[in-house]
Amino acid sequence: ASLLQLKLAGVSIVMDDFGTGYSSLGYLRSFPFDKVKIDRSFIQNLGNGHDGNAIIHAVANLCSRLGITTVIEGVETQAQLEQIGSAACDQAQGFLFGEPIDGAELPAMIQRSLQTPSG
C-alpha cells in the first residue's frame, strides 16, 4: 500500500539487485515497479559457459512484456556490453560508463558536461 501511494505521488519504484537475495518473480506482480536492476553477478562470467546471458535475456524479456524498464548492473568492458547488446535491456550501468563519485563532486561534474561541446 505504501509503494502504491508513493507511485501515485509520482515516485518511481526500482527493484535493485534482481535475481539475488530476497528478490523473486512474484514481486514483479505484487509491486508497482517502474524499473528492475539485474544484479551484476549475471554479467561477471559472460562467455565462460555460464548461464548469465540466458538469465539476463529472460528477465529483460519478461520485464519488457510487463512494461518495466530493465538495467543491467556491472558492465565493465566493451565486450560485456556487446554480449548483452541483444538482451533487450533498456539501460546499462557500470565502470565502462564511469566510476562512482562522491555526491559533493556531482555539481562540478554536471557543470563540466554542460560546458563540453557534444558531437
CSV table of N, CA, C and O in Angstrom, one decimal:
chain,number,residue,atom,x,y,z
A,1,ALA,N,0.8,-1.2,0.0
A,1,ALA,CA,0.0,0.0,0.0
A,1,ALA,C,0.9,1.3,0.0
A,1,ALA,O,0.6,2.2,-0.7
A,2,SER,N,2.0,1.2,0.8
A,2,SER,CA,2.8,2.4,0.8
A,2,SER,C,3.5,2.6,-0.5
A,2,SER,O,3.6,3.8,-1.0
A,3,LEU,N,3.9,1.6,-1.2
A,3,LEU,CA,4.5,1.8,-2.5
A,3,LEU,C,3.5,2.3,-3.5
A,3,LEU,O,3.9,3.1,-4.4
A,4,LEU,N,2.3,1.8,-3.5
A,4,LEU,CA,1.3,2.4,-4.4
A,4,LEU,C,1.0,3.8,-4.1
A,4,LEU,O,0.9,4.6,-5.1
A,5,GLN,N,1.0,4.2,-2.9
A,5,GLN,CA,0.8,5.7,-2.5
A,5,GLN,C,2.0,6.5,-3.1
A,5,GLN,O,1.8,7.6,-3.6
A,6,LEU,N,3.2,6.0,-2.9
A,6,LEU,CA,4.4,6.7,-3.5
A,6,LEU,C,4.3,6.8,-5.0
A,6,LEU,O,4.6,7.9,-5.6
A,7,LYS,N,3.9,5.7,-5.7
A,7,LYS,CA,3.8,5.7,-7.1
A,7,LYS,C,2.7,6.7,-7.6
A,7,LYS,O,3.0,7.5,-8.5
A,8,LEU,N,1.6,6.8,-6.9
A,8,LEU,CA,0.6,7.7,-7.2
A,8,LEU,C,1.0,9.2,-7.0
A,8,LEU,O,0.5,10.1,-7.7
A,9,ALA,N,2.0,9.4,-6.1
A,9,ALA,CA,2.6,10.7,-5.9
A,9,ALA,C,3.6,11.1,-6.9
A,9,ALA,O,4.2,12.1,-6.8
A,10,GLY,N,3.9,10.1,-7.8
A,10,GLY,CA,4.9,10.4,-8.9
A,10,GLY,C,6.3,9.9,-8.6
A,10,GLY,O,7.2,10.2,-9.4
A,11,VAL,N,6.5,9.1,-7.6
A,11,VAL,CA,7.8,8.5,-7.3
A,11,VAL,C,8.0,7.2,-8.1
A,11,VAL,O,7.1,6.4,-8.2
A,12,SER,N,9.1,7.1,-8.7
A,12,SER,CA,9.4,5.8,-9.5
A,12,SER,C,9.9,4.8,-8.5
A,12,SER,O,10.7,5.1,-7.6
A,13,ILE,N,9.5,3.6,-8.7
A,13,ILE,CA,9.9,2.4,-7.8
A,13,ILE,C,10.8,1.5,-8.6
A,13,ILE,O,10.5,1.0,-9.7
A,14,VAL,N,12.0,1.3,-8.0
A,14,VAL,CA,13.0,0.5,-8.6
A,14,VAL,C,13.4,-0.7,-7.7
A,14,VAL,O,13.6,-0.5,-6.5
A,15,MET,N,13.5,-1.9,-8.3
A,15,MET,CA,14.0,-3.1,-7.6
A,15,MET,C,15.5,-3.2,-7.9
A,15,MET,O,15.8,-3.3,-9.1
A,16,ASP,N,16.3,-3.2,-6.9
A,16,ASP,CA,17.8,-3.3,-7.1
A,16,ASP,C,18.2,-4.7,-6.9
A,16,ASP,O,17.6,-5.5,-6.2
A,17,ASP,N,19.3,-5.1,-7.6
A,17,ASP,CA,19.9,-6.4,-7.4
A,17,ASP,C,19.0,-7.6,-7.7
A,17,ASP,O,19.0,-8.6,-7.0
A,18,PHE,N,18.1,-7.4,-8.7
A,18,PHE,CA,17.2,-8.5,-9.0
A,18,PHE,C,17.9,-9.8,-9.4
A,18,PHE,O,18.9,-9.8,-10.1
A,19,GLY,N,17.4,-10.9,-8.8
A,19,GLY,CA,18.0,-12.2,-9.1
A,19,GLY,C,18.8,-12.7,-7.9
A,19,GLY,O,19.3,-13.8,-8.0
A,20,THR,N,19.0,-11.9,-6.9
A,20,THR,CA,19.8,-12.4,-5.7
A,20,THR,C,19.0,-12.1,-4.5
A,20,THR,O,18.0,-11.3,-4.5
A,21,GLY,N,19.4,-12.6,-3.4
A,21,GLY,CA,18.8,-12.3,-2.1
A,21,GLY,C,17.3,-12.6,-2.0
A,21,GLY,O,16.9,-13.7,-2.4
A,22,TYR,N,16.6,-11.7,-1.6
A,22,TYR,CA,15.1,-11.9,-1.4
A,22,TYR,C,14.3,-11.5,-2.6
A,22,TYR,O,13.0,-11.6,-2.5
A,23,SER,N,14.9,-11.2,-3.7
A,23,SER,CA,14.0,-10.9,-4.9
A,23,SER,C,13.4,-12.2,-5.5
A,23,SER,O,14.0,-13.2,-5.4
A,24,SER,N,12.2,-12.0,-6.0
A,24,SER,CA,11.6,-13.2,-6.7
A,24,SER,C,10.7,-12.7,-7.8
A,24,SER,O,10.3,-11.5,-7.8
A,25,LEU,N,10.4,-13.6,-8.7
A,25,LEU,CA,9.5,-13.2,-9.8
A,25,LEU,C,8.1,-12.8,-9.3
A,25,LEU,O,7.5,-11.9,-9.9
A,26,GLY,N,7.7,-13.3,-8.2
A,26,GLY,CA,6.4,-12.9,-7.7
A,26,GLY,C,6.3,-11.4,-7.3
A,26,GLY,O,5.3,-10.8,-7.4
A,27,TYR,N,7.5,-10.8,-7.0
A,27,TYR,CA,7.5,-9.4,-6.6
A,27,TYR,C,7.1,-8.6,-7.8
A,27,TYR,O,6.6,-7.5,-7.7
A,28,LEU,N,7.4,-9.1,-9.1
A,28,LEU,CA,7.1,-8.3,-10.3
A,28,LEU,C,5.6,-8.1,-10.4
A,28,LEU,O,5.1,-7.1,-11.0
A,29,ARG,N,4.8,-9.0,-9.9
A,29,ARG,CA,3.4,-8.9,-10.0
A,29,ARG,C,2.8,-8.2,-8.7
A,29,ARG,O,1.8,-7.6,-8.8
A,30,SER,N,3.5,-8.3,-7.6
A,30,SER,CA,3.0,-7.8,-6.4
A,30,SER,C,3.2,-6.3,-6.1
A,30,SER,O,2.5,-5.7,-5.4
A,31,PHE,N,4.3,-5.8,-6.8
A,31,PHE,CA,4.7,-4.4,-6.5
A,31,PHE,C,4.7,-3.6,-7.8
A,31,PHE,O,5.0,-4.1,-8.9
A,32,PRO,N,4.5,-2.3,-7.7
A,32,PRO,CA,4.4,-1.5,-8.9
A,32,PRO,C,5.7,-0.9,-9.4
A,32,PRO,O,6.0,0.3,-9.4
A,33,PHE,N,6.6,-1.9,-9.8
A,33,PHE,CA,8.0,-1.4,-10.2
A,33,PHE,C,8.0,-0.7,-11.5
A,33,PHE,O,7.3,-1.1,-12.5
A,34,ASP,N,8.8,0.3,-11.6
A,34,ASP,CA,9.0,1.1,-12.9
A,34,ASP,C,10.3,0.5,-13.5
A,34,ASP,O,10.4,0.6,-14.7
A,35,LYS,N,11.2,0.0,-12.7
A,35,LYS,CA,12.5,-0.4,-13.2
A,35,LYS,C,13.0,-1.5,-12.4
A,35,LYS,O,12.8,-1.6,-11.2
A,36,VAL,N,13.7,-2.5,-13.0
A,36,VAL,CA,14.3,-3.6,-12.4
A,36,VAL,C,15.8,-3.5,-12.8
A,36,VAL,O,16.1,-3.5,-13.9
A,37,LYS,N,16.7,-3.6,-11.8
A,37,LYS,CA,18.1,-3.6,-12.0
A,37,LYS,C,18.6,-5.0,-11.8
A,37,LYS,O,18.5,-5.6,-10.7
A,38,ILE,N,19.1,-5.6,-12.9
A,38,ILE,CA,19.5,-7.0,-12.9
A,38,ILE,C,20.9,-7.1,-12.3
A,38,ILE,O,21.8,-6.4,-12.7
A,39,ASP,N,21.1,-7.9,-11.3
A,39,ASP,CA,22.3,-7.9,-10.5
A,39,ASP,C,23.5,-8.2,-11.3
A,39,ASP,O,23.5,-9.0,-12.3
A,40,ARG,N,24.6,-7.6,-11.0
A,40,ARG,CA,25.9,-7.7,-11.7
A,40,ARG,C,26.5,-9.1,-11.7
A,40,ARG,O,27.3,-9.4,-12.6
A,41,SER,N,26.0,-10.0,-10.8
A,41,SER,CA,26.6,-11.3,-10.8
A,41,SER,C,26.3,-12.1,-12.1
A,41,SER,O,27.0,-13.0,-12.5
A,42,PHE,N,25.2,-11.7,-12.8
A,42,PHE,CA,24.9,-12.4,-14.1
A,42,PHE,C,25.7,-12.0,-15.2
A,42,PHE,O,25.8,-12.7,-16.2
A,43,ILE,N,26.4,-10.9,-15.1
A,43,ILE,CA,27.3,-10.4,-16.2
A,43,ILE,C,28.8,-10.7,-16.0
A,43,ILE,O,29.6,-10.8,-16.9
A,44,GLN,N,29.1,-11.0,-14.8
A,44,GLN,CA,30.5,-11.2,-14.4
A,44,GLN,C,31.2,-12.3,-15.2
A,44,GLN,O,32.4,-12.2,-15.5
A,45,ASN,N,30.6,-13.4,-15.5
A,45,ASN,CA,31.2,-14.5,-16.2
A,45,ASN,C,30.6,-14.8,-17.6
A,45,ASN,O,30.7,-15.9,-18.0
A,46,LEU,N,30.1,-13.8,-18.2
A,46,LEU,CA,29.6,-14.0,-19.6
A,46,LEU,C,30.7,-14.6,-20.5
A,46,LEU,O,31.9,-14.2,-20.4
A,47,GLY,N,30.3,-15.5,-21.3
A,47,GLY,CA,31.3,-16.1,-22.2
A,47,GLY,C,32.1,-17.2,-21.6
A,47,GLY,O,32.9,-17.8,-22.3
A,48,ASN,N,31.9,-17.5,-20.4
A,48,ASN,CA,32.6,-18.6,-19.7
A,48,ASN,C,31.8,-19.8,-19.5
A,48,ASN,O,32.0,-20.6,-18.6
A,49,GLY,N,30.8,-20.0,-20.4
A,49,GLY,CA,29.9,-21.2,-20.2
A,49,GLY,C,28.9,-21.1,-19.2
A,49,GLY,O,28.2,-22.1,-18.8
A,50,HIS,N,28.7,-20.0,-18.6
A,50,HIS,CA,27.7,-19.8,-17.5
A,50,HIS,C,26.4,-19.4,-18.1
A,50,HIS,O,26.3,-19.0,-19.3
A,51,ASP,N,25.3,-19.5,-17.4
A,51,ASP,CA,24.0,-19.2,-17.9
A,51,ASP,C,23.6,-17.8,-17.7
A,51,ASP,O,22.4,-17.4,-17.8
A,52,GLY,N,24.5,-16.9,-17.3
A,52,GLY,CA,24.2,-15.5,-17.0
A,52,GLY,C,23.5,-14.8,-18.2
A,52,GLY,O,22.5,-14.1,-18.0
A,53,ASN,N,23.9,-15.1,-19.4
A,53,ASN,CA,23.4,-14.4,-20.6
A,53,ASN,C,21.9,-14.8,-20.8
A,53,ASN,O,21.0,-14.0,-21.1
A,54,ALA,N,21.6,-16.1,-20.6
A,54,ALA,CA,20.3,-16.6,-20.7
A,54,ALA,C,19.4,-16.0,-19.7
A,54,ALA,O,18.2,-15.6,-20.0
A,55,ILE,N,19.9,-15.8,-18.5
A,55,ILE,CA,19.1,-15.2,-17.4
A,55,ILE,C,18.8,-13.7,-17.7
A,55,ILE,O,17.7,-13.2,-17.5
A,56,ILE,N,19.8,-13.0,-18.1
A,56,ILE,CA,19.7,-11.6,-18.5
A,56,ILE,C,18.6,-11.5,-19.6
A,56,ILE,O,17.7,-10.6,-19.5
A,57,HIS,N,18.7,-12.3,-20.6
A,57,HIS,CA,17.7,-12.2,-21.7
A,57,HIS,C,16.3,-12.5,-21.2
A,57,HIS,O,15.4,-11.8,-21.6
A,58,ALA,N,16.2,-13.5,-20.4
A,58,ALA,CA,14.9,-13.9,-19.9
A,58,ALA,C,14.2,-12.9,-19.0
A,58,ALA,O,13.1,-12.5,-19.2
A,59,VAL,N,15.0,-12.3,-18.1
A,59,VAL,CA,14.5,-11.2,-17.2
A,59,VAL,C,14.1,-10.0,-18.0
A,59,VAL,O,13.1,-9.4,-17.8
A,60,ALA,N,15.0,-9.6,-19.0
A,60,ALA,CA,14.8,-8.4,-19.8
A,60,ALA,C,13.5,-8.6,-20.6
A,60,ALA,O,12.7,-7.7,-20.7
A,61,ASN,N,13.3,-9.8,-21.2
A,61,ASN,CA,12.1,-10.1,-22.0
A,61,ASN,C,10.9,-10.1,-21.1
A,61,ASN,O,9.8,-9.4,-21.5
A,62,LEU,N,10.9,-10.7,-20.0
A,62,LEU,CA,9.8,-10.7,-19.0
A,62,LEU,C,9.4,-9.3,-18.6
A,62,LEU,O,8.2,-8.9,-18.7
A,63,CYS,N,10.4,-8.5,-18.2
A,63,CYS,CA,10.1,-7.1,-17.8
A,63,CYS,C,9.6,-6.3,-18.9
A,63,CYS,O,8.7,-5.5,-18.7
A,64,SER,N,10.1,-6.5,-20.1
A,64,SER,CA,9.6,-5.8,-21.3
A,64,SER,C,8.1,-6.0,-21.5
A,64,SER,O,7.3,-5.1,-21.7
A,65,ARG,N,7.7,-7.3,-21.4
A,65,ARG,CA,6.3,-7.6,-21.6
A,65,ARG,C,5.4,-7.1,-20.4
A,65,ARG,O,4.3,-6.8,-20.7
A,66,LEU,N,6.0,-6.8,-19.3
A,66,LEU,CA,5.3,-6.2,-18.2
A,66,LEU,C,5.4,-4.7,-18.1
A,66,LEU,O,4.8,-4.1,-17.3
A,67,GLY,N,6.1,-4.1,-19.1
A,67,GLY,CA,6.2,-2.7,-19.2
A,67,GLY,C,7.1,-2.1,-18.1
A,67,GLY,O,7.0,-1.0,-17.7
A,68,ILE,N,8.1,-2.9,-17.7
A,68,ILE,CA,9.1,-2.5,-16.7
A,68,ILE,C,10.5,-2.3,-17.4
A,68,ILE,O,10.9,-3.1,-18.1
A,69,THR,N,11.1,-1.1,-17.2
A,69,THR,CA,12.4,-0.8,-17.7
A,69,THR,C,13.4,-1.7,-17.0
A,69,THR,O,13.4,-2.0,-15.8
A,70,THR,N,14.4,-2.2,-17.8
A,70,THR,CA,15.5,-3.1,-17.2
A,70,THR,C,16.8,-2.4,-17.3
A,70,THR,O,17.1,-1.7,-18.3
A,71,VAL,N,17.6,-2.6,-16.3
A,71,VAL,CA,19.0,-2.1,-16.2
A,71,VAL,C,19.9,-3.3,-15.9
A,71,VAL,O,19.6,-4.0,-14.9
A,72,ILE,N,21.0,-3.5,-16.6
A,72,ILE,CA,22.0,-4.5,-16.3
A,72,ILE,C,23.1,-3.8,-15.5
A,72,ILE,O,23.6,-2.8,-16.0
A,73,GLU,N,23.4,-4.3,-14.3
A,73,GLU,CA,24.4,-3.7,-13.5
A,73,GLU,C,25.8,-4.3,-13.8
A,73,GLU,O,25.8,-5.5,-14.2
A,74,GLY,N,26.8,-3.6,-13.5
A,74,GLY,CA,28.2,-4.2,-13.5
A,74,GLY,C,28.8,-4.3,-14.9
A,74,GLY,O,29.7,-5.1,-15.0
A,75,VAL,N,28.4,-3.5,-15.8
A,75,VAL,CA,29.1,-3.6,-17.2
A,75,VAL,C,30.4,-2.9,-17.1
A,75,VAL,O,30.5,-1.7,-16.8
A,76,GLU,N,31.5,-3.6,-17.2
A,76,GLU,CA,32.8,-3.1,-17.0
A,76,GLU,C,33.7,-3.1,-18.3
A,76,GLU,O,34.7,-2.4,-18.4
A,77,THR,N,33.3,-3.8,-19.3
A,77,THR,CA,34.1,-3.9,-20.5
A,77,THR,C,33.1,-3.7,-21.7
A,77,THR,O,31.9,-4.0,-21.7
A,78,GLN,N,33.7,-3.3,-22.9
A,78,GLN,CA,33.0,-3.2,-24.1
A,78,GLN,C,32.5,-4.6,-24.5
A,78,GLN,O,31.4,-4.7,-25.1
A,79,ALA,N,33.3,-5.6,-24.3
A,79,ALA,CA,32.9,-7.0,-24.7
A,79,ALA,C,31.6,-7.4,-23.9
A,79,ALA,O,30.7,-8.0,-24.5
A,80,GLN,N,31.5,-7.1,-22.7
A,80,GLN,CA,30.3,-7.4,-21.9
A,80,GLN,C,29.1,-6.6,-22.5
A,80,GLN,O,28.0,-7.2,-22.7
A,81,LEU,N,29.3,-5.4,-22.8
A,81,LEU,CA,28.2,-4.6,-23.4
A,81,LEU,C,27.8,-5.2,-24.7
A,81,LEU,O,26.6,-5.3,-25.0
A,82,GLU,N,28.7,-5.6,-25.5
A,82,GLU,CA,28.4,-6.2,-26.8
A,82,GLU,C,27.6,-7.5,-26.6
A,82,GLU,O,26.7,-7.8,-27.3
A,83,GLN,N,28.0,-8.3,-25.6
A,83,GLN,CA,27.4,-9.6,-25.4
A,83,GLN,C,25.9,-9.4,-24.9
A,83,GLN,O,25.1,-10.3,-25.3
A,84,ILE,N,25.7,-8.4,-24.1
A,84,ILE,CA,24.3,-8.2,-23.7
A,84,ILE,C,23.5,-7.3,-24.6
A,84,ILE,O,22.3,-7.1,-24.4
A,85,GLY,N,24.1,-6.8,-25.6
A,85,GLY,CA,23.5,-5.9,-26.5
A,85,GLY,C,22.2,-6.3,-27.1
A,85,GLY,O,21.2,-5.5,-27.2
A,86,SER,N,22.1,-7.6,-27.3
A,86,SER,CA,20.8,-8.1,-27.9
A,86,SER,C,19.9,-8.6,-26.8
A,86,SER,O,18.8,-9.2,-27.1
A,87,ALA,N,20.2,-8.4,-25.5
A,87,ALA,CA,19.4,-8.9,-24.4
A,87,ALA,C,18.1,-8.1,-24.2
A,87,ALA,O,17.3,-8.4,-23.3
A,88,ALA,N,17.9,-7.0,-24.9
A,88,ALA,CA,16.8,-6.1,-24.8
A,88,ALA,C,16.7,-5.4,-23.4
A,88,ALA,O,15.7,-4.9,-23.1
A,89,CYS,N,17.9,-5.3,-22.7
A,89,CYS,CA,17.9,-4.4,-21.6
A,89,CYS,C,17.8,-3.0,-22.1
A,89,CYS,O,18.4,-2.6,-23.1
A,90,ASP,N,17.1,-2.2,-21.3
A,90,ASP,CA,16.9,-0.8,-21.7
A,90,ASP,C,18.1,0.1,-21.4
A,90,ASP,O,18.3,1.0,-22.1
A,91,GLN,N,18.7,-0.3,-20.3
A,91,GLN,CA,19.8,0.6,-19.8
A,91,GLN,C,21.0,-0.3,-19.3
A,91,GLN,O,20.7,-1.5,-19.0
A,92,ALA,N,22.1,0.2,-19.1
A,92,ALA,CA,23.3,-0.5,-18.5
A,92,ALA,C,24.0,0.5,-17.7
A,92,ALA,O,24.0,1.7,-17.9
A,93,GLN,N,24.6,0.0,-16.6
A,93,GLN,CA,25.5,0.8,-15.8
A,93,GLN,C,26.7,0.0,-15.3
A,93,GLN,O,26.7,-1.2,-15.3
A,94,GLY,N,27.7,0.7,-15.0
A,94,GLY,CA,29.0,0.1,-14.6
A,94,GLY,C,30.2,1.0,-14.9
A,94,GLY,O,30.1,2.1,-15.4
A,95,PHE,N,31.4,0.5,-14.5
A,95,PHE,CA,32.6,1.2,-14.7
A,95,PHE,C,32.9,1.5,-16.1
A,95,PHE,O,33.7,2.5,-16.4
A,96,LEU,N,32.3,0.8,-17.1
A,96,LEU,CA,32.6,1.2,-18.5
A,96,LEU,C,32.1,2.6,-18.8
A,96,LEU,O,32.7,3.3,-19.6
A,97,PHE,N,31.1,3.0,-18.1
A,97,PHE,CA,30.4,4.3,-18.4
A,97,PHE,C,31.0,5.4,-17.4
A,97,PHE,O,30.8,6.6,-17.7
A,98,GLY,N,31.5,5.0,-16.3
A,98,GLY,CA,32.0,5.9,-15.3
A,98,GLY,C,32.1,5.3,-13.9
A,98,GLY,O,31.3,4.4,-13.6
A,99,GLU,N,33.1,5.8,-13.2
A,99,GLU,CA,33.3,5.3,-11.8
A,99,GLU,C,32.4,6.1,-10.9
A,99,GLU,O,32.1,7.3,-11.1
A,100,PRO,N,32.1,5.5,-9.7
A,100,PRO,CA,31.3,6.3,-8.7
A,100,PRO,C,32.0,7.5,-8.2
A,100,PRO,O,33.3,7.5,-8.2
A,101,ILE,N,31.3,8.5,-8.0
A,101,ILE,CA,31.9,9.7,-7.4
A,101,ILE,C,31.2,10.1,-6.1
A,101,ILE,O,30.1,9.7,-5.9
A,102,ASP,N,31.9,10.9,-5.4
A,102,ASP,CA,31.3,11.5,-4.2
A,102,ASP,C,30.2,12.5,-4.5
A,102,ASP,O,30.3,13.2,-5.5
A,103,GLY,N,29.1,12.4,-3.8
A,103,GLY,CA,28.0,13.3,-4.1
A,103,GLY,C,28.3,14.8,-4.2
A,103,GLY,O,27.8,15.6,-5.0
A,104,ALA,N,29.3,15.2,-3.4
A,104,ALA,CA,29.8,16.6,-3.4
A,104,ALA,C,30.4,17.0,-4.7
A,104,ALA,O,30.4,18.2,-5.0
A,105,GLU,N,30.9,16.0,-5.5
A,105,GLU,CA,31.5,16.3,-6.8
A,105,GLU,C,30.5,16.4,-7.9
A,105,GLU,O,30.9,16.8,-9.0
A,106,LEU,N,29.3,16.0,-7.7
A,106,LEU,CA,28.3,15.9,-8.7
A,106,LEU,C,28.0,17.3,-9.4
A,106,LEU,O,28.0,17.3,-10.6
A,107,PRO,N,27.8,18.3,-8.6
A,107,PRO,CA,27.6,19.6,-9.3
A,107,PRO,C,28.7,20.0,-10.3
A,107,PRO,O,28.4,20.5,-11.4
A,108,ALA,N,29.9,19.8,-9.9
A,108,ALA,CA,31.0,20.2,-10.8
A,108,ALA,C,31.1,19.3,-12.0
A,108,ALA,O,31.3,19.8,-13.1
A,109,MET,N,30.7,18.0,-11.9
A,109,MET,CA,30.7,17.1,-13.0
A,109,MET,C,29.6,17.5,-14.0
A,109,MET,O,29.8,17.5,-15.2
A,110,ILE,N,28.5,17.9,-13.5
A,110,ILE,CA,27.4,18.3,-14.3
A,110,ILE,C,27.8,19.6,-15.1
A,110,ILE,O,27.5,19.7,-16.3
A,111,GLN,N,28.4,20.5,-14.4
A,111,GLN,CA,28.8,21.8,-15.0
A,111,GLN,C,29.8,21.5,-16.1
A,111,GLN,O,29.7,22.1,-17.2
A,112,ARG,N,30.8,20.6,-15.8
A,112,ARG,CA,31.7,20.3,-16.9
A,112,ARG,C,31.0,19.7,-18.1
A,112,ARG,O,31.4,20.0,-19.2
A,113,SER,N,30.1,18.8,-17.9
A,113,SER,CA,29.4,18.2,-19.0
A,113,SER,C,28.6,19.2,-19.8
A,113,SER,O,28.4,19.0,-21.0
A,114,LEU,N,28.1,20.2,-19.2
A,114,LEU,CA,27.3,21.2,-19.9
A,114,LEU,C,28.2,22.1,-20.7
A,114,LEU,O,27.8,22.7,-21.7
A,115,GLN,N,29.4,22.3,-20.3
A,115,GLN,CA,30.4,23.1,-21.0
A,115,GLN,C,31.1,22.4,-22.1
A,115,GLN,O,31.7,23.0,-23.0
A,116,THR,N,31.0,21.1,-22.1
A,116,THR,CA,31.7,20.3,-23.1
A,116,THR,C,30.8,20.2,-24.4
A,116,THR,O,29.7,19.7,-24.3
A,117,PRO,N,31.3,20.6,-25.5
A,117,PRO,CA,30.5,20.5,-26.7
A,117,PRO,C,30.3,19.1,-27.1
A,117,PRO,O,31.3,18.3,-27.1
A,118,SER,N,29.1,18.7,-27.5
A,118,SER,CA,28.9,17.3,-27.9
A,118,SER,C,28.8,17.3,-29.4
A,118,SER,O,28.5,18.2,-30.1
A,119,GLY,N,29.2,16.1,-29.9
A,119,GLY,CA,29.1,16.0,-31.3
A,119,GLY,C,30.3,15.7,-32.1
A,119,GLY,O,30.4,15.5,-33.2
